[in-house]
Every structure is written in C-alpha cells, then in structure tokens.
C-alpha cells in the first residue's frame, strides 16, 4: 500500500471511517423511513431536477463526512471532491493534488426516493489519481465494504466480518453486469 500523508495511520483512519460511515448510515436510514410517508417526499427533495435529484439526506451526509474528515485531520494536505459540492458549485478543491478524497454521499438517489433500498455511500482516497482506500456503505443491508490496497473486507455495524466470494472471471464476455434501472442508455444496452 502507498504511504499515507504524514501523521496519518492506516488503522486509525479505517477506524475513523467506520465510525463516520455508520453515522452516515443512521442519517440515510432516518430519511429513508421518512420517505415511506408520501407527504414527506416533497419536503425532502431539495431541487426540481427529476433526472438528478438531491435530497436532504444527500446534503446531510455530505456535510457530516466532510466535517468529520476535516476535524479529525486538520493538518493533512488533502482535498475532498464531493458530488454534492460539484452540483452546487461549492467545490474549491485541487483535483490534481497528490491526495484527494472522492465522495458520493448518496449514490442511487432515485432508488432512495423510490424506497427500493438500493443506495449506498461511496468514499475513496486517491494518491496521484490512483485509489488507495475505498469505502462503500450499504445501510439497508447493514454492510460496510472497505478496500485497502489489495485487501477487501465487509463487515456489519457490530464489526463482524463476513466471508467474501470474489469471482475469478477476468474476461468481460464471461461476466455479468449489474446496472441501475434508473440509468439506462445505449452504451449499457450494447454491453
């Protein structure tokens, strides 16, 4: 694994990411429960763009993760590129710097709004535009996936790890592709 920024210990960083990921899960589950009441939907959606909606959940998780990373690692020279900040025009990060967090606080916003449970939070730390560390939180399935270099593990909120079966298939023609029903296009149809 690549060397981390000065003063950052990988085990402490992963521990911090666990804590803030489950805090994000609490937020996402709270708002997903609110959406079960149709009268709340209009209050929770923050824009009028049906093709690319933004909810209070997106913004709340966005603020939580950015705030926690910045508080815990004040003296670390890295930036955070967040989908929600880009959408709102609030991004002022150096995307070409050595260390960059890439973050989507709520991937699958349409599914989230539809109540399917098929949504996640994605967070990755890149070094010179290559991923070093990745986190995928799937709140509705009580899963936190963490990749550290070539190591990958999945655990639940209690920290219990589960066995992972990764396919050995390496040829695209032998693989299955899974896509969102909300993002169909010609390229995916050809695949």
mmCIF file of C-alpha atoms in Angstrom:
data_model
loop_
_atom_site.group_PDB
_atom_site.id
_atom_site.type_symbol
_atom_site.label_atom_id
_atom_site.label_comp_id
_atom_site.label_asym_id
_atom_site.label_seq_id
_atom_site.Cartn_x
_atom_site.Cartn_y
_atom_site.Cartn_z
ATOM 1 C CA UNK A 1 0.000 0.000 0.000
ATOM 2 C CA UNK A 2 1.123 3.538 -0.731
ATOM 3 C CA UNK A 3 2.474 5.623 2.075
ATOM 4 C CA UNK A 4 -0.233 7.792 3.632
ATOM 5 C CA UNK A 5 0.160 11.520 4.297
ATOM 6 C CA UNK A 6 2.470 12.409 7.162
ATOM 7 C CA UNK A 7 0.811 11.795 10.524
ATOM 8 C CA UNK A 8 -1.935 9.507 9.198
ATOM 9 C CA UNK A 9 -2.006 5.941 10.496
ATOM 10 C CA UNK A 10 -3.956 3.495 8.308
ATOM 11 C CA UNK A 11 -5.541 1.663 11.253
ATOM 12 C CA UNK A 12 -6.713 4.899 12.889
ATOM 13 C CA UNK A 13 -8.004 6.169 9.552
ATOM 14 C CA UNK A 14 -10.008 2.992 8.933
ATOM 15 C CA UNK A 15 -11.368 3.147 12.477
ATOM 16 C CA UNK A 16 -12.468 6.754 11.901
ATOM 17 C CA UNK A 17 -14.035 5.807 8.561
ATOM 18 C CA UNK A 18 -16.026 3.041 10.255
ATOM 19 C CA UNK A 19 -17.423 5.454 12.823
ATOM 20 C CA UNK A 20 -18.373 8.163 10.372
ATOM 21 C CA UNK A 21 -19.808 5.621 7.907
ATOM 22 C CA UNK A 22 -22.220 4.266 10.488
ATOM 23 C CA UNK A 23 -23.151 7.826 11.450
ATOM 24 C CA UNK A 24 -23.956 8.369 7.771
ATOM 25 C CA UNK A 25 -25.989 5.139 7.783
ATOM 26 C CA UNK A 26 -28.102 6.488 10.636
ATOM 27 C CA UNK A 27 -28.850 9.627 8.635
ATOM 28 C CA UNK A 28 -29.697 7.715 5.461
ATOM 29 C CA UNK A 29 -31.947 5.230 7.252
ATOM 30 C CA UNK A 30 -33.698 8.040 9.119
ATOM 31 C CA UNK A 31 -34.579 9.835 5.886
ATOM 32 C CA UNK A 32 -35.461 6.609 4.071
ATOM 33 C CA UNK A 33 -38.006 5.937 6.842
ATOM 34 C CA UNK A 34 -39.393 9.458 6.429
ATOM 35 C CA UNK A 35 -39.842 8.846 2.701
ATOM 36 C CA UNK A 36 -42.214 5.978 3.434
ATOM 37 C CA UNK A 37 -44.788 8.663 4.142
ATOM 38 C CA UNK A 38 -45.569 10.144 0.673
ATOM 39 C CA UNK A 39 -46.364 13.542 2.173
ATOM 40 C CA UNK A 40 -42.711 13.890 3.250
ATOM 41 C CA UNK A 41 -41.256 13.353 -0.225
ATOM 42 C CA UNK A 42 -41.724 16.936 -1.374
ATOM 43 C CA UNK A 43 -40.116 18.289 1.817
ATOM 44 C CA UNK A 44 -37.042 16.048 1.475
ATOM 45 C CA UNK A 45 -36.236 16.687 -2.196
ATOM 46 C CA UNK A 46 -34.122 19.824 -2.471
ATOM 47 C CA UNK A 47 -34.242 20.519 -6.214
ATOM 48 C CA UNK A 48 -36.643 20.240 -9.133
ATOM 49 C CA UNK A 49 -34.344 18.181 -11.358
ATOM 50 C CA UNK A 50 -36.118 14.846 -11.806
ATOM 51 C CA UNK A 51 -33.132 13.439 -13.733
ATOM 52 C CA UNK A 52 -30.648 14.285 -10.974
ATOM 53 C CA UNK A 53 -32.488 14.844 -7.697
ATOM 54 C CA UNK A 54 -30.828 15.983 -4.475
ATOM 55 C CA UNK A 55 -32.352 15.226 -1.092
ATOM 56 C CA UNK A 56 -31.786 16.436 2.430
ATOM 57 C CA UNK A 57 -30.170 13.034 3.017
ATOM 58 C CA UNK A 58 -27.575 13.706 0.273
ATOM 59 C CA UNK A 59 -26.722 17.070 1.796
ATOM 60 C CA UNK A 60 -26.717 15.893 5.418
ATOM 61 C CA UNK A 61 -24.324 13.004 4.748
ATOM 62 C CA UNK A 62 -22.201 15.277 2.571
ATOM 63 C CA UNK A 63 -21.818 17.784 5.398
ATOM 64 C CA UNK A 64 -21.190 15.095 8.028
ATOM 65 C CA UNK A 65 -18.396 13.314 6.150
ATOM 66 C CA UNK A 66 -16.606 16.481 5.056
ATOM 67 C CA UNK A 67 -16.850 17.978 8.541
ATOM 68 C CA UNK A 68 -15.588 14.792 10.257
ATOM 69 C CA UNK A 69 -12.632 14.319 7.897
ATOM 70 C CA UNK A 70 -11.639 17.974 8.200
ATOM 71 C CA UNK A 71 -11.985 17.951 12.017
ATOM 72 C CA UNK A 72 -10.060 14.714 12.522
ATOM 73 C CA UNK A 73 -7.279 15.503 10.056
ATOM 74 C CA UNK A 74 -6.838 19.282 10.264
ATOM 75 C CA UNK A 75 -3.151 19.248 9.400
ATOM 76 C CA UNK A 76 -3.309 16.798 6.497
ATOM 77 C CA UNK A 77 -2.835 18.156 2.992
ATOM 78 C CA UNK A 78 -5.684 16.504 1.111
ATOM 79 C CA UNK A 79 -8.826 17.739 -0.585
ATOM 80 C CA UNK A 80 -12.359 16.357 -0.822
ATOM 81 C CA UNK A 81 -14.149 16.194 -4.167
ATOM 82 C CA UNK A 82 -17.826 15.713 -3.378
ATOM 83 C CA UNK A 83 -20.587 15.140 -5.911
ATOM 84 C CA UNK A 84 -22.939 17.382 -3.968
ATOM 85 C CA UNK A 85 -20.427 20.220 -3.765
ATOM 86 C CA UNK A 86 -19.778 19.981 -7.508
ATOM 87 C CA UNK A 87 -23.535 20.094 -8.231
ATOM 88 C CA UNK A 88 -23.962 23.170 -6.058
ATOM 89 C CA UNK A 89 -20.851 24.903 -7.380
ATOM 90 C CA UNK A 90 -19.262 24.950 -3.892
ATOM 91 C CA UNK A 91 -16.194 22.904 -4.802
ATOM 92 C CA UNK A 92 -12.833 24.569 -4.478
ATOM 93 C CA UNK A 93 -10.588 21.534 -4.170
ATOM 94 C CA UNK A 94 -7.411 20.812 -6.078
ATOM 95 C CA UNK A 95 -8.364 17.763 -8.141
ATOM 96 C CA UNK A 96 -4.767 17.414 -9.314
ATOM 97 C CA UNK A 97 -3.191 17.383 -5.857
ATOM 98 C CA UNK A 98 -1.404 14.310 -4.569
ATOM 99 C CA UNK A 99 -4.121 13.324 -2.077
ATOM 100 C CA UNK A 100 -7.820 13.537 -2.940
ATOM 101 C CA UNK A 101 -10.935 12.083 -1.369
ATOM 102 C CA UNK A 102 -13.648 11.346 -3.964
ATOM 103 C CA UNK A 103 -17.071 11.171 -2.391
ATOM 104 C CA UNK A 104 -20.691 10.455 -3.276
ATOM 105 C CA UNK A 105 -22.789 10.763 -0.117
ATOM 106 C CA UNK A 106 -25.835 9.062 -1.651
ATOM 107 C CA UNK A 107 -25.307 7.032 -4.786
ATOM 108 C CA UNK A 108 -28.698 5.910 -6.013
ATOM 109 C CA UNK A 109 -30.741 8.933 -5.010
ATOM 110 C CA UNK A 110 -33.607 7.942 -7.321
ATOM 111 C CA UNK A 111 -33.737 4.468 -5.768
ATOM 112 C CA UNK A 112 -33.550 6.108 -2.336
ATOM 113 C CA UNK A 113 -36.563 8.285 -3.163
ATOM 114 C CA UNK A 114 -38.414 5.281 -4.634
ATOM 115 C CA UNK A 115 -37.807 3.331 -1.407
ATOM 116 C CA UNK A 116 -36.049 0.368 -3.038
ATOM 117 C CA UNK A 117 -33.181 0.275 -0.521
ATOM 118 C CA UNK A 118 -30.705 0.165 -3.423
ATOM 119 C CA UNK A 119 -28.479 3.050 -2.475
ATOM 120 C CA UNK A 120 -25.011 3.478 -0.988
ATOM 121 C CA UNK A 121 -22.405 5.946 0.174
ATOM 122 C CA UNK A 122 -19.066 5.865 -1.670
ATOM 123 C CA UNK A 123 -15.807 7.333 -0.412
ATOM 124 C CA UNK A 124 -12.316 6.792 -1.823
ATOM 125 C CA UNK A 125 -8.898 8.190 -1.022
ATOM 126 C CA UNK A 126 -6.713 8.620 -4.083
ATOM 127 C CA UNK A 127 -2.994 9.220 -4.300
ATOM 128 C CA UNK A 128 -1.886 10.841 -7.559
ATOM 129 C CA UNK A 129 -5.229 9.847 -9.120
ATOM 130 C CA UNK A 130 -4.987 6.171 -8.109
ATOM 131 C CA UNK A 131 -7.243 4.662 -5.437
ATOM 132 C CA UNK A 132 -5.558 3.768 -2.153
ATOM 133 C CA UNK A 133 -8.522 3.228 0.143
ATOM 134 C CA UNK A 134 -12.221 2.759 -0.579
ATOM 135 C CA UNK A 135 -15.408 2.617 1.454
ATOM 136 C CA UNK A 136 -18.856 1.534 0.297
ATOM 137 C CA UNK A 137 -21.652 1.752 2.847
ATOM 138 C CA UNK A 138 -24.933 -0.048 2.117
ATOM 139 C CA UNK A 139 -27.139 0.919 5.066
ATOM 140 C CA UNK A 140 -30.208 -1.148 4.181
ATOM 141 C CA UNK A 141 -28.077 -4.308 4.081
ATOM 142 C CA UNK A 142 -26.015 -3.446 7.186
ATOM 143 C CA UNK A 143 -22.827 -3.673 5.112
ATOM 144 C CA UNK A 144 -19.652 -1.648 5.206
ATOM 145 C CA UNK A 145 -17.152 -2.599 2.496
ATOM 146 C CA UNK A 146 -13.582 -1.415 2.896
ATOM 147 C CA UNK A 147 -10.728 -1.888 0.453
ATOM 148 C CA UNK A 148 -7.167 -1.178 1.447
ATOM 149 C CA UNK A 149 -4.757 -1.855 -1.395
ATOM 150 C CA UNK A 150 -5.449 -5.438 -2.484
ATOM 151 C CA UNK A 151 -7.269 -6.260 0.774
ATOM 152 C CA UNK A 152 -11.080 -6.205 0.765
ATOM 153 C CA UNK A 153 -13.450 -6.910 3.621
ATOM 154 C CA UNK A 154 -17.101 -6.448 4.507
ATOM 155 C CA UNK A 155 -18.452 -6.033 7.990
ATOM 156 C CA UNK A 156 -21.711 -5.171 9.678
ATOM 157 C CA UNK A 157 -22.398 -2.439 12.227
ATOM 158 C CA UNK A 158 -21.200 -4.681 15.071
ATOM 159 C CA UNK A 159 -17.854 -5.109 13.296
ATOM 160 C CA UNK A 160 -18.432 -8.745 12.398
ATOM 161 C CA UNK A 161 -16.722 -9.581 9.131
ATOM 162 C CA UNK A 162 -18.309 -11.881 6.611
ATOM 163 C CA UNK A 163 -16.739 -14.200 4.090
ATOM 164 C CA UNK A 164 -16.383 -12.629 0.659
ATOM 165 C CA UNK A 165 -16.581 -14.587 -2.562
ATOM 166 C CA UNK A 166 -14.885 -12.722 -5.381
ATOM 167 C CA UNK A 167 -15.222 -14.074 -8.886
ATOM 168 C CA UNK A 168 -12.076 -15.252 -10.611
ATOM 169 C CA UNK A 169 -13.516 -14.331 -14.020
ATOM 170 C CA UNK A 170 -11.245 -11.986 -15.929
ATOM 171 C CA UNK A 171 -12.851 -11.910 -19.376
ATOM 172 C CA UNK A 172 -15.621 -9.377 -19.879
ATOM 173 C CA UNK A 173 -17.623 -11.831 -22.006
ATOM 174 C CA UNK A 174 -17.821 -14.207 -19.017
ATOM 175 C CA UNK A 175 -19.073 -11.580 -16.575
ATOM 176 C CA UNK A 176 -22.487 -10.238 -15.697
ATOM 177 C CA UNK A 177 -23.103 -6.528 -15.493
ATOM 178 C CA UNK A 178 -25.435 -5.014 -12.937
ATOM 179 C CA UNK A 179 -26.836 -1.553 -13.571
ATOM 180 C CA UNK A 180 -29.443 0.734 -12.147
ATOM 181 C CA UNK A 181 -32.891 0.656 -13.675
ATOM 182 C CA UNK A 182 -32.776 4.457 -13.445
ATOM 183 C CA UNK A 183 -29.770 4.939 -15.723
ATOM 184 C CA UNK A 184 -30.399 3.015 -18.919
ATOM 185 C CA UNK A 185 -28.666 4.200 -22.094
ATOM 186 C CA UNK A 186 -27.434 2.922 -25.447
ATOM 187 C CA UNK A 187 -23.923 2.125 -24.215
ATOM 188 C CA UNK A 188 -25.301 -0.143 -21.490
ATOM 189 C CA UNK A 189 -27.683 -1.806 -23.957
ATOM 190 C CA UNK A 190 -24.724 -2.652 -26.203
ATOM 191 C CA UNK A 191 -22.801 -4.128 -23.287
#
